[in-house]
The first five atom37 places (N, CA, C, CB, O) and aatype in JSON, in Angstrom:
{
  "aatype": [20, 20, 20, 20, 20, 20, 20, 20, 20, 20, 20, 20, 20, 20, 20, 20, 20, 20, 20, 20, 20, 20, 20, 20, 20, 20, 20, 20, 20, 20, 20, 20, 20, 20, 20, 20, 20, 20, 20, 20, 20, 20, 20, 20, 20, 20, 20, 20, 20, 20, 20, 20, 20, 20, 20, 20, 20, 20, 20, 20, 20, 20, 20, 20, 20, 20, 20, 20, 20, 20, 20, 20, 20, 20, 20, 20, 20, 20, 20, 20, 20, 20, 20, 20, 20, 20, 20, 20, 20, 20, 20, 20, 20, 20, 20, 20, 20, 20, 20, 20, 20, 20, 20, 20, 20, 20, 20, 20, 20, 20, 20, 20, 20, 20, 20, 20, 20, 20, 20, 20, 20, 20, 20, 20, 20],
  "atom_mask": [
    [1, 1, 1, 1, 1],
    [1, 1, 1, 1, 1],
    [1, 1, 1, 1, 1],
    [1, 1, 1, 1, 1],
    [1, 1, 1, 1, 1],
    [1, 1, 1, 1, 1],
    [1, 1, 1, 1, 1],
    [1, 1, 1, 1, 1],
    [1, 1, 1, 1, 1],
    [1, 1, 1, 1, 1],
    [1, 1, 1, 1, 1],
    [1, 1, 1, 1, 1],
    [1, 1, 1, 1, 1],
    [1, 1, 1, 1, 1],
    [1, 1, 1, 1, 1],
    [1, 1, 1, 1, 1],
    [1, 1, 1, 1, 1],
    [1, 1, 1, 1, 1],
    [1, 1, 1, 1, 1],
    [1, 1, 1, 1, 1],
    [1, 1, 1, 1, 1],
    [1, 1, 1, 1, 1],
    [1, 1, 1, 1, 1],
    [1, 1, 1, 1, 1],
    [1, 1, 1, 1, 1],
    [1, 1, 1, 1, 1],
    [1, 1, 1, 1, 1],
    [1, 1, 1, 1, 1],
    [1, 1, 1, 1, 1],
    [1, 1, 1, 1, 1],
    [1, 1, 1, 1, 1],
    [1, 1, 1, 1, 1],
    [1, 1, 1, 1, 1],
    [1, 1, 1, 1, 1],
    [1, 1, 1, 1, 1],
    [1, 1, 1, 1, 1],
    [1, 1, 1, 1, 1],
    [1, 1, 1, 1, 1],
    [1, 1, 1, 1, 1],
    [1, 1, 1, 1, 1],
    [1, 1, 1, 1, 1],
    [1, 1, 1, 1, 1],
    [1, 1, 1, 1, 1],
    [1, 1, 1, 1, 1],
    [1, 1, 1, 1, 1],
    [1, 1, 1, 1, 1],
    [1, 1, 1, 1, 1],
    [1, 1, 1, 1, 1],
    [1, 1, 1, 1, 1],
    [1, 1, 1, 1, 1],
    [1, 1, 1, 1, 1],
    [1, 1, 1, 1, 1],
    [1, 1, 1, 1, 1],
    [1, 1, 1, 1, 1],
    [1, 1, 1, 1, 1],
    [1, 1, 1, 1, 1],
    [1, 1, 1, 1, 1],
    [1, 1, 1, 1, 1],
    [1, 1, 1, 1, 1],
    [1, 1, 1, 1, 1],
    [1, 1, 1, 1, 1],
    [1, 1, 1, 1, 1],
    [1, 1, 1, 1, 1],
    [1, 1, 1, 1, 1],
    [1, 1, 1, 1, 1],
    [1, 1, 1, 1, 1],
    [1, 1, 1, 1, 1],
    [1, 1, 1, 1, 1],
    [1, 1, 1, 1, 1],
    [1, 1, 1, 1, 1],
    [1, 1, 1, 1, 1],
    [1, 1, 1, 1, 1],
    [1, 1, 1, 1, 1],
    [1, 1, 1, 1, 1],
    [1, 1, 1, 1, 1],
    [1, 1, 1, 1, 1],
    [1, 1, 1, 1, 1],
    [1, 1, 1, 1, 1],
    [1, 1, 1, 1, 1],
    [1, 1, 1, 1, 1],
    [1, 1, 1, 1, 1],
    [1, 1, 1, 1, 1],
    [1, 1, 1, 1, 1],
    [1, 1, 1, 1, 1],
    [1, 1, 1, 1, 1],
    [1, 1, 1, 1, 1],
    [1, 1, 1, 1, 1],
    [1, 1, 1, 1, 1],
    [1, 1, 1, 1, 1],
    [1, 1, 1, 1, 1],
    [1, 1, 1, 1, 1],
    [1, 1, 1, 1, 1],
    [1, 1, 1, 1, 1],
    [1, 1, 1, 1, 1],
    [1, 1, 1, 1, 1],
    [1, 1, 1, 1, 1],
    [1, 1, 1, 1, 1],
    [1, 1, 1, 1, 1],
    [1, 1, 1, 1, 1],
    [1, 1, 1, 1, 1],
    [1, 1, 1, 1, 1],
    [1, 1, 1, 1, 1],
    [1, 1, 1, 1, 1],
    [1, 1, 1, 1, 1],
    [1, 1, 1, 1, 1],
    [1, 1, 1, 1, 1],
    [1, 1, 1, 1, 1],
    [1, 1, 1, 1, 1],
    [1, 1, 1, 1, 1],
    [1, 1, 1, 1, 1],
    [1, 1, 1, 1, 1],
    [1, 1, 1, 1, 1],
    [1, 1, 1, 1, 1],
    [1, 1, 1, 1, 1],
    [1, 1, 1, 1, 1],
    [1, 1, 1, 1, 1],
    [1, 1, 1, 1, 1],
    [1, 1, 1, 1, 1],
    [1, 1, 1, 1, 1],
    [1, 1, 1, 1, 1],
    [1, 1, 1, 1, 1],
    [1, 1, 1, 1, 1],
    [1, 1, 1, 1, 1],
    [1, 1, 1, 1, 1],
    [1, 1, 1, 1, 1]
  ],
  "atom_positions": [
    [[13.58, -7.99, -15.09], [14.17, -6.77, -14.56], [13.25, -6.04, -13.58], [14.54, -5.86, -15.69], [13.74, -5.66, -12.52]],
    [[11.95, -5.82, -13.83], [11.55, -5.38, -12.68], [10.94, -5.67, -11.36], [11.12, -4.86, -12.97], [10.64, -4.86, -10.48]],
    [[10.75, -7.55, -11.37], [11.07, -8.17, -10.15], [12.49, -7.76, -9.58], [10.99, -9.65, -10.36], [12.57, -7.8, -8.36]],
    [[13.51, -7.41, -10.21], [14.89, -7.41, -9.24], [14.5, -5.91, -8.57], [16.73, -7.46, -10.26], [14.64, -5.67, -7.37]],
    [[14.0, -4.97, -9.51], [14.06, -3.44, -9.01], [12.92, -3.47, -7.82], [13.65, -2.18, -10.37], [13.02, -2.72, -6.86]],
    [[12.11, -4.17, -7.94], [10.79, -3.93, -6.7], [11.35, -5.22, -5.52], [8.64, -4.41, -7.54], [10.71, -5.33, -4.47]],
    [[12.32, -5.97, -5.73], [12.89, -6.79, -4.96], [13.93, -5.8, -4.19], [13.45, -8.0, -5.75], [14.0, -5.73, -2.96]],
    [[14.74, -5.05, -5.1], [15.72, -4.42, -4.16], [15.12, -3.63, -3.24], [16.68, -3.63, -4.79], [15.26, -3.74, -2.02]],
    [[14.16, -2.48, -4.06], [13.3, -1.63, -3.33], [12.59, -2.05, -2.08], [12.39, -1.24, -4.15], [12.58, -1.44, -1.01]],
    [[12.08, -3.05, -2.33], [11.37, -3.79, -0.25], [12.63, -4.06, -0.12], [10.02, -5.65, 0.22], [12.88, -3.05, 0.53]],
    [[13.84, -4.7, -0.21], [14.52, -5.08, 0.89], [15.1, -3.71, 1.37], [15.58, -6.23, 0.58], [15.28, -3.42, 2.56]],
    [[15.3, -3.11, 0.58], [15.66, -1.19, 1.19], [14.71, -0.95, 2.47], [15.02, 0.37, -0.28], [14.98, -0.8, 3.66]],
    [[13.17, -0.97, 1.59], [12.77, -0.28, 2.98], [12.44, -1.42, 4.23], [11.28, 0.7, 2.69], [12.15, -0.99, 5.35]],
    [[12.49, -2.79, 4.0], [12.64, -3.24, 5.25], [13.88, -2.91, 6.04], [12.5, -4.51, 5.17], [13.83, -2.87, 7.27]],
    [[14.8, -2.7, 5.48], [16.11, -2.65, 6.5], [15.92, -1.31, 6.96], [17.74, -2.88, 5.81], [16.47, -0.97, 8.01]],
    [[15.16, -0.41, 6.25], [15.13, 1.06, 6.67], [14.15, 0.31, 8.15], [14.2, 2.51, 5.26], [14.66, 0.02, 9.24]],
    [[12.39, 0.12, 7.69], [12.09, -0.25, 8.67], [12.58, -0.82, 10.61], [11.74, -0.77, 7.96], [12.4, -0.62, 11.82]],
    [[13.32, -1.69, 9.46], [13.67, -2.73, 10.68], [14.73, -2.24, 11.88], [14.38, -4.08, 9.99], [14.72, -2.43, 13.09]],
    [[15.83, -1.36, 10.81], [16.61, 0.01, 11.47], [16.26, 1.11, 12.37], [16.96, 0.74, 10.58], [16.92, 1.47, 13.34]],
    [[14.98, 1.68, 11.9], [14.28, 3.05, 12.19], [12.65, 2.76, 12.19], [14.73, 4.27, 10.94], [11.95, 3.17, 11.26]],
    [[12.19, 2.14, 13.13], [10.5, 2.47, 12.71], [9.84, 3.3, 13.33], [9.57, 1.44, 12.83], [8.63, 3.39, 13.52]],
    [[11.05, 4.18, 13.76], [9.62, 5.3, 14.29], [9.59, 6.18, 12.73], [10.12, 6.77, 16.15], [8.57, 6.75, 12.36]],
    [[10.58, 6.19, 12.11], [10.43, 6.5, 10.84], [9.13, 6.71, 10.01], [11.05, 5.67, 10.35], [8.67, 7.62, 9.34]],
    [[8.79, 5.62, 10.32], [7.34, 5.39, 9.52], [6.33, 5.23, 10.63], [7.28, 3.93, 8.48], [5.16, 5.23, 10.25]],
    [[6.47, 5.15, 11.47], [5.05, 5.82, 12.56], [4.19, 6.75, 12.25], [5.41, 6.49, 13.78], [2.96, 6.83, 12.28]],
    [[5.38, 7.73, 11.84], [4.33, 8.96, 11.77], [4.29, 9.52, 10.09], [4.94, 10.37, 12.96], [4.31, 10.74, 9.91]],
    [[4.25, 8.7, 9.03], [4.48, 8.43, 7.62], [3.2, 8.0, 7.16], [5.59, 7.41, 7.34], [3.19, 7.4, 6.08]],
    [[2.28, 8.16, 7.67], [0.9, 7.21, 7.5], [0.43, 7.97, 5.79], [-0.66, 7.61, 9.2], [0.24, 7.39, 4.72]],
    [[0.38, 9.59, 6.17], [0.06, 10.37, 5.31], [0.6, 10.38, 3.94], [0.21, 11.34, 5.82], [-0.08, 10.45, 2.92]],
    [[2.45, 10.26, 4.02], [3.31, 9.56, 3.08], [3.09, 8.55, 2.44], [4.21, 9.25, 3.48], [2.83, 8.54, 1.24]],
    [[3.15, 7.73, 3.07], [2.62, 6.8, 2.16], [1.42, 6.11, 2.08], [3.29, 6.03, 2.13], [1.4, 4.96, 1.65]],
    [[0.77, 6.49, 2.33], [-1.01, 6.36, 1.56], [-0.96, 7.27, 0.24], [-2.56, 7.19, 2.79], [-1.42, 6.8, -0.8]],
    [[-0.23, 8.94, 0.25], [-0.33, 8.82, -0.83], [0.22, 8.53, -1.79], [-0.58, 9.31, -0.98], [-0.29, 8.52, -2.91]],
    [[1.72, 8.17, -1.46], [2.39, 7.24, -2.24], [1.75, 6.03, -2.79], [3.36, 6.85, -1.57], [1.68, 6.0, -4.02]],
    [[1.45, 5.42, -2.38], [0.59, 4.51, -3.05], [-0.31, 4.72, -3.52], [0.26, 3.76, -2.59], [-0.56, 3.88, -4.38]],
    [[-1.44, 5.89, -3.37], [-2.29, 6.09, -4.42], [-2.17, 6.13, -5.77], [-2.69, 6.93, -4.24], [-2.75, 5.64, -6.74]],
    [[-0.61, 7.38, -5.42], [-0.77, 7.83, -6.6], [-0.27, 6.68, -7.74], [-0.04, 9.15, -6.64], [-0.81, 6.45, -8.82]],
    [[0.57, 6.21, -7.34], [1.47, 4.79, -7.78], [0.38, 4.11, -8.57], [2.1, 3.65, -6.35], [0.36, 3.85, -9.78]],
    [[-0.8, 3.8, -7.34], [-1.34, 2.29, -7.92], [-2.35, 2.9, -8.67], [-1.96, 0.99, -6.77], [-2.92, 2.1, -9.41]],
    [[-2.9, 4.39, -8.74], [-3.71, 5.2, -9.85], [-2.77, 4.81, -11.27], [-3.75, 7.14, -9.45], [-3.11, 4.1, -12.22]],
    [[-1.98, 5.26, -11.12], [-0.91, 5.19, -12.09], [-0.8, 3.89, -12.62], [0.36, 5.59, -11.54], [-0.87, 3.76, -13.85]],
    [[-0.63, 2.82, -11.85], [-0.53, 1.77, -12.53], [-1.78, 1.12, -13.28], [0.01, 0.98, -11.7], [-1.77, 0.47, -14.33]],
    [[-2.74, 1.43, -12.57], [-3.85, 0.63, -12.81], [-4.45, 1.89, -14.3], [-5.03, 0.38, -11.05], [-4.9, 1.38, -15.32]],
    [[-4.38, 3.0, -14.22], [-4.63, 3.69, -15.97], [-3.76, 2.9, -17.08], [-3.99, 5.55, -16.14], [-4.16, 2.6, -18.2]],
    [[-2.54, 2.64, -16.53], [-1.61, 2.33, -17.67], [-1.89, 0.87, -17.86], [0.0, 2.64, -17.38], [-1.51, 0.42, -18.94]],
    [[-2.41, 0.12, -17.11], [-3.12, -1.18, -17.3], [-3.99, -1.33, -18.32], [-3.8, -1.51, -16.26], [-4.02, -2.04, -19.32]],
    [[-4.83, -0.33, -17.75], [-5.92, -0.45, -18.56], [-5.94, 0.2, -20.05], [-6.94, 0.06, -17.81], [-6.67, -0.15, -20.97]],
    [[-5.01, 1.19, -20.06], [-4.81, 1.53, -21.79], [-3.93, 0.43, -22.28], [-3.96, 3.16, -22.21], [-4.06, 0.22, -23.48]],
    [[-3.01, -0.38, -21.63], [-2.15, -1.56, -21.82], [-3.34, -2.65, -23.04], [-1.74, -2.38, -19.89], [-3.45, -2.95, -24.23]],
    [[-4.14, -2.95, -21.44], [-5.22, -3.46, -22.26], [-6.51, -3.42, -23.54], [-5.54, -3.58, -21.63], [-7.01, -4.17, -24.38]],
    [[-6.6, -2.42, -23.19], [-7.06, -1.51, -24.8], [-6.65, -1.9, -25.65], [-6.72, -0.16, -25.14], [-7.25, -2.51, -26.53]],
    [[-4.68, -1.44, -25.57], [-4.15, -1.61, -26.65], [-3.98, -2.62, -27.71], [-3.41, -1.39, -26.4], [-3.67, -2.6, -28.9]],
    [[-4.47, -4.02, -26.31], [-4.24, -5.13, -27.06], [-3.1, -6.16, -26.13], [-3.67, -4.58, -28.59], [-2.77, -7.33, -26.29]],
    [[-2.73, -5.21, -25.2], [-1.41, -6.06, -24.31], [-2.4, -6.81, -23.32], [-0.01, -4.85, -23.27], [-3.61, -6.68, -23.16]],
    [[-1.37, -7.71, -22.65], [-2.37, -8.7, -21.5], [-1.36, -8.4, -20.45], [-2.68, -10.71, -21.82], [-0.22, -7.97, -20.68]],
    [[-2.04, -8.75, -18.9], [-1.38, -8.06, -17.7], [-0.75, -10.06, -17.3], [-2.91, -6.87, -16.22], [-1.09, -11.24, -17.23]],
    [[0.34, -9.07, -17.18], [0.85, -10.1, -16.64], [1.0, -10.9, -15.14], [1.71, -9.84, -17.0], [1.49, -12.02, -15.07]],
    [[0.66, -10.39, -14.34], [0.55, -10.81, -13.42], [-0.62, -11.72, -13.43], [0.63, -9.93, -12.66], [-1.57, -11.39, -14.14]],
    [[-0.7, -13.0, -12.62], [-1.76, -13.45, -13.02], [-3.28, -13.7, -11.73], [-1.14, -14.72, -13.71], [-4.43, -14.11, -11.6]],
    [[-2.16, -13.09, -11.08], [-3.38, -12.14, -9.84], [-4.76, -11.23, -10.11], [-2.53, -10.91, -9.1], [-5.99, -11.33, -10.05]],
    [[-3.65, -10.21, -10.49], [-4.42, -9.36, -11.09], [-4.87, -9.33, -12.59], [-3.88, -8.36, -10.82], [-5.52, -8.39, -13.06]],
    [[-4.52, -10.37, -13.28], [-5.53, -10.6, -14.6], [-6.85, -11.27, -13.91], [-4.78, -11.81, -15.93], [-8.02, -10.93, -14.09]],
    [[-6.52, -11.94, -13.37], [-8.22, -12.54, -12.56], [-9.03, -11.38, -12.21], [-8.08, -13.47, -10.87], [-10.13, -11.13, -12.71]],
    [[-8.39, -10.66, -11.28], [-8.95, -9.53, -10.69], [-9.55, -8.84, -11.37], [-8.27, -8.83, -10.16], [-10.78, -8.86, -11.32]],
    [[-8.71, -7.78, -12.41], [-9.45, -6.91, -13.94], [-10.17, -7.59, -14.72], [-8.49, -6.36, -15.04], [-10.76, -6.95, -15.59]],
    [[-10.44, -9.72, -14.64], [-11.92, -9.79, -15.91], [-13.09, -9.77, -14.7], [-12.09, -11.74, -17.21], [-14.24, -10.05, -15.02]],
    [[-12.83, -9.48, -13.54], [-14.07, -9.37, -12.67], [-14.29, -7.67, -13.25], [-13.75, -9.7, -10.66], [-14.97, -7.39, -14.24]],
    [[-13.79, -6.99, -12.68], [-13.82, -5.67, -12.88], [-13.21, -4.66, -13.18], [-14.05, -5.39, -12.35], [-12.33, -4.62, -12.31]],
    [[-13.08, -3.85, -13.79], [-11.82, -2.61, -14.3], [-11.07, -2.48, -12.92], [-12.55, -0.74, -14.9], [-9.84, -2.41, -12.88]],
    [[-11.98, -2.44, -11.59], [-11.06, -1.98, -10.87], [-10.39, -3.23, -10.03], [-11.65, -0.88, -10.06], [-10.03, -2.74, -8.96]],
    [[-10.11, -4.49, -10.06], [-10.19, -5.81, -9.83], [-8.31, -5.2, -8.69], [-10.29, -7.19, -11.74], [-7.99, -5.48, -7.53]],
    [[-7.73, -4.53, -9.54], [-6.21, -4.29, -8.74], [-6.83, -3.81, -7.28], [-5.0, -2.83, -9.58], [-6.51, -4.49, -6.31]],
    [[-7.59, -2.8, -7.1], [-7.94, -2.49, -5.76], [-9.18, -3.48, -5.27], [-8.33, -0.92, -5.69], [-9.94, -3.09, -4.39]],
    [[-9.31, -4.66, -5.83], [-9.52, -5.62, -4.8], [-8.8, -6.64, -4.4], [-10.42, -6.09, -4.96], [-8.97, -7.47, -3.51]],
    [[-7.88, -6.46, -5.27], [-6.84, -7.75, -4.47], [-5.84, -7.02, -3.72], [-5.88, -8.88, -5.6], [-5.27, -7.67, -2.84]],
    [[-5.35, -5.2, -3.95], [-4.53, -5.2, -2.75], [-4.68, -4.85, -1.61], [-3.73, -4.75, -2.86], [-3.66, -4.73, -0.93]],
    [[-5.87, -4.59, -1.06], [-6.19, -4.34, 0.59], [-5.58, -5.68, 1.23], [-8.08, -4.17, 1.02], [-4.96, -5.57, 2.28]],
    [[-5.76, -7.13, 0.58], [-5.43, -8.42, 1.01], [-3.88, -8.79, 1.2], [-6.02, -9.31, 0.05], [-3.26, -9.35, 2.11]],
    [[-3.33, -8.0, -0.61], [-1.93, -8.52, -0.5], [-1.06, -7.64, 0.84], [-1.14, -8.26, -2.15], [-0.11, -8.1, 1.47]],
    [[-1.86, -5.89, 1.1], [-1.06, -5.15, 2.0], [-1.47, -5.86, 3.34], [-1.33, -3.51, 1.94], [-0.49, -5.66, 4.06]],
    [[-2.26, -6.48, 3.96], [-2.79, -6.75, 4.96], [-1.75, -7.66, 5.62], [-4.08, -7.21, 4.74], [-1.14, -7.55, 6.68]],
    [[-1.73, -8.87, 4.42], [-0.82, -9.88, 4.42], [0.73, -8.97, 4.52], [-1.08, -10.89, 2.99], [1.32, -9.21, 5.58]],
    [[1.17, -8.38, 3.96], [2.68, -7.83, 4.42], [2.6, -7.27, 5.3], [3.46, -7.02, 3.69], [3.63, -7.24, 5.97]],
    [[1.21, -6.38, 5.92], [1.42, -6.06, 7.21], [1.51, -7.32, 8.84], [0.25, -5.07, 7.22], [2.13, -7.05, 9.87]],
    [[0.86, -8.35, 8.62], [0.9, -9.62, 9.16], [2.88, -10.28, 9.51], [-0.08, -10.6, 7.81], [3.56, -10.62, 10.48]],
    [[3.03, -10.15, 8.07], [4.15, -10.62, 8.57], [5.34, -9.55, 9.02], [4.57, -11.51, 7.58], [6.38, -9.83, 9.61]],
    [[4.83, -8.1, 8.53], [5.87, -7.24, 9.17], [6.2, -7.17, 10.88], [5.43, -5.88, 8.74], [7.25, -6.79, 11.4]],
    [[4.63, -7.81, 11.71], [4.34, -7.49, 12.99], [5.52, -8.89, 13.49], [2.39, -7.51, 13.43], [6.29, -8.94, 14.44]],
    [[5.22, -9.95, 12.33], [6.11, -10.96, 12.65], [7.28, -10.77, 12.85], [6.12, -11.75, 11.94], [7.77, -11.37, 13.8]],
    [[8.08, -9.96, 12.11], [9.31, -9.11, 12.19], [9.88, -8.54, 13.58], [9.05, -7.96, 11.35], [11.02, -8.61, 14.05]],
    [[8.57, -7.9, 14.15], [8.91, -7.4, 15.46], [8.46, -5.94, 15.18], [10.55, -7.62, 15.94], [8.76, -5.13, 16.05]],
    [[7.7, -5.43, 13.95], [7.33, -4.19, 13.95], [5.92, -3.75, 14.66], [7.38, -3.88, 12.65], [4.96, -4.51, 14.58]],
    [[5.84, -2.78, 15.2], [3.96, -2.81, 15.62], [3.68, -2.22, 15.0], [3.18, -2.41, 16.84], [3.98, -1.17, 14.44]],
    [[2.72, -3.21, 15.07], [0.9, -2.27, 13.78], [1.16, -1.16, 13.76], [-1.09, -2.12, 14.37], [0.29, -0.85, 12.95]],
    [[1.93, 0.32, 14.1], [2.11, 1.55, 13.87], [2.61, 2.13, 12.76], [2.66, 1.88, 14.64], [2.46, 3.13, 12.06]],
    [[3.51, 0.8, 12.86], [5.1, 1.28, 11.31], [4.98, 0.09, 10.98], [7.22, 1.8, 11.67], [5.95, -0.36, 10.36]],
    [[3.95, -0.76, 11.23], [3.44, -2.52, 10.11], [3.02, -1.66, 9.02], [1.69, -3.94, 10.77], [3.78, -1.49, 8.06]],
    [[1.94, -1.13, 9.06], [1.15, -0.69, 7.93], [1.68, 0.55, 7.35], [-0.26, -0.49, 8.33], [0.94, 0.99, 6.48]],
    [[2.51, 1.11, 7.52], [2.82, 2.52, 6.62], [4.11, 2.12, 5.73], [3.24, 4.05, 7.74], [4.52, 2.68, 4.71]],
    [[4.68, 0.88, 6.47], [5.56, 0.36, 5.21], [5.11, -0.5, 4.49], [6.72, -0.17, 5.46], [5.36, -0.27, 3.31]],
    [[4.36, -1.73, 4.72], [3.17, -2.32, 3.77], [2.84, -1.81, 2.77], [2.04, -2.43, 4.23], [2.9, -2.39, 1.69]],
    [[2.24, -0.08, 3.0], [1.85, 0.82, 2.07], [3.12, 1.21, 0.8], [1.39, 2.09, 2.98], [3.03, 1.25, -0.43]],
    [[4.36, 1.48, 1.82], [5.26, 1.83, 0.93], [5.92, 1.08, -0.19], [6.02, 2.19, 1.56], [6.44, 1.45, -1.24]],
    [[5.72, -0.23, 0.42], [6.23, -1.59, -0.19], [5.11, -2.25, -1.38], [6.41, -2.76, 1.18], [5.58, -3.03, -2.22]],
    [[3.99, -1.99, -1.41], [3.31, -2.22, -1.85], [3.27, -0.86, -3.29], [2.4, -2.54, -0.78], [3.14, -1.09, -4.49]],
    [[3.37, 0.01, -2.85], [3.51, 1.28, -3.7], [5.0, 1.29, -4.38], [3.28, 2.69, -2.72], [5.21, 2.02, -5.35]],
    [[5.75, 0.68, -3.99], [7.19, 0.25, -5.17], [6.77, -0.66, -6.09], [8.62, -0.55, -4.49], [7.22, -0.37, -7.2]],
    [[6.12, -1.62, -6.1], [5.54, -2.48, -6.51], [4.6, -1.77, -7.52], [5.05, -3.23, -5.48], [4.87, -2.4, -8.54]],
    [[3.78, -0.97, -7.85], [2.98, -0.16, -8.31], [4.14, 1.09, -9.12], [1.95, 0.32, -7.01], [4.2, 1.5, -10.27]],
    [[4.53, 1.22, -8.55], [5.48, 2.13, -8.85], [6.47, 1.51, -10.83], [6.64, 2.06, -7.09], [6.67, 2.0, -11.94]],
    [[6.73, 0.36, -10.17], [7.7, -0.04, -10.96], [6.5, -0.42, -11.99], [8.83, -1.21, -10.36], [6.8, 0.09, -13.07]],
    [[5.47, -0.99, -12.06], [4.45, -1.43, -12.81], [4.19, -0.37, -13.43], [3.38, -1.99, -12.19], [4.28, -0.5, -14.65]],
    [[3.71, 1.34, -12.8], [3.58, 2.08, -13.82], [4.76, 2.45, -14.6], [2.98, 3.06, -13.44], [4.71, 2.69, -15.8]],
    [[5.92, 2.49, -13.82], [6.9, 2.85, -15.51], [6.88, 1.74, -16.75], [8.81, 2.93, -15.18], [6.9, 1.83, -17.98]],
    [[6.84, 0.81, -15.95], [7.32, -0.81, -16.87], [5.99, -0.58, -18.07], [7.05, -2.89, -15.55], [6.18, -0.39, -19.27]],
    [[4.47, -0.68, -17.31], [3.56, -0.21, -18.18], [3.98, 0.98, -19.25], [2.51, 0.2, -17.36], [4.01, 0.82, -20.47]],
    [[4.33, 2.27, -18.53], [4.12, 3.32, -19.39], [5.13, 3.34, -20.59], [4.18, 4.57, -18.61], [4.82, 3.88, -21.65]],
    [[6.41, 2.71, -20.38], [7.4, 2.31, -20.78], [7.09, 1.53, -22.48], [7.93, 1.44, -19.57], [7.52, 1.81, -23.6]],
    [[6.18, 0.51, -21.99], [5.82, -0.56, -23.38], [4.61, 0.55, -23.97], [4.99, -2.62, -22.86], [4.51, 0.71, -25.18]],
    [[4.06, 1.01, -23.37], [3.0, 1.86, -24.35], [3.54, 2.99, -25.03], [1.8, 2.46, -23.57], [2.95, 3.61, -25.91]],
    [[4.71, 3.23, -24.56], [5.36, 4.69, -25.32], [6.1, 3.83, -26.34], [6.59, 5.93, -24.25], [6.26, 4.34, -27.45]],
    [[6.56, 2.58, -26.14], [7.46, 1.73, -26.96], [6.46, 1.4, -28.57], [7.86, 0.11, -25.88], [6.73, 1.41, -29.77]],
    [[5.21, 1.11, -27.73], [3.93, 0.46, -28.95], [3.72, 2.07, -30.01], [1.77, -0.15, -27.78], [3.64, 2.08, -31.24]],
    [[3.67, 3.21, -29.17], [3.1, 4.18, -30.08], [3.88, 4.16, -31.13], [2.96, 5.5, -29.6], [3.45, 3.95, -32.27]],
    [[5.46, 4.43, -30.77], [6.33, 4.42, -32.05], [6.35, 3.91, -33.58], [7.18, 3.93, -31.69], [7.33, 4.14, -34.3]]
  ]
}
């Protein structure tokens, strides 16, 4: 289920993109902190996940977190870089490549912190 919800969510904002990119030209501010706050969010609830005893499922970022607690913010400067790469492929420029990268990348985070916060409110019970 929440591959379909972070699946619908990018294809939303690519068509928004692909529709409107001056949209996100000037969105830089938007979503940087959209994604902060997202991937803050995800990456606490990870890590009490893990505490708890749960294992991350992704298996990206399980590599990533036994290098280091903060292992998620080293693999996504790469994974956003890479969606910004192929957004330019699209026909977007590097202006509104990277502020939807950000946004797309921050649904992704997004859905991870509820899905996380979700099973840990489920475990307290």
């Amino acid at each position: 289920m929440p591959f379909l919800l972070i699946g619908v969510m990018t294809v939303y904002t690519l068509l928004l993109a692909l529709g409107s990119p001056e949209a996100f030209r000037g969105a830089w501010l938007y979503t940087l902190a959209y994604y902060a706050v997202t991937a803050f969010g995800d990456t606490w609830t990870t890590w009490e996940g893990l505490r708890r005893g749960f294992r991350e499922a992704n298996p990206l970022y399980s590599r990533a977190l036994a290098l280091t607690p903060w292992g998620i913010f080293l693999v996504d400067p790469a994974l956003i870089s890479l969606k910004a790469v192929f957004l330019t492929r699209l026909g977007l420029d590097p202006l509104a490549a990277y502020p939807v990268a950000f946004a797309i990348a921050g649904h992704r985070h997004l859905v991870g912190f509820l899905w996380n916060l979700g099973a840990l409110m489920e475990k307290r019970a």
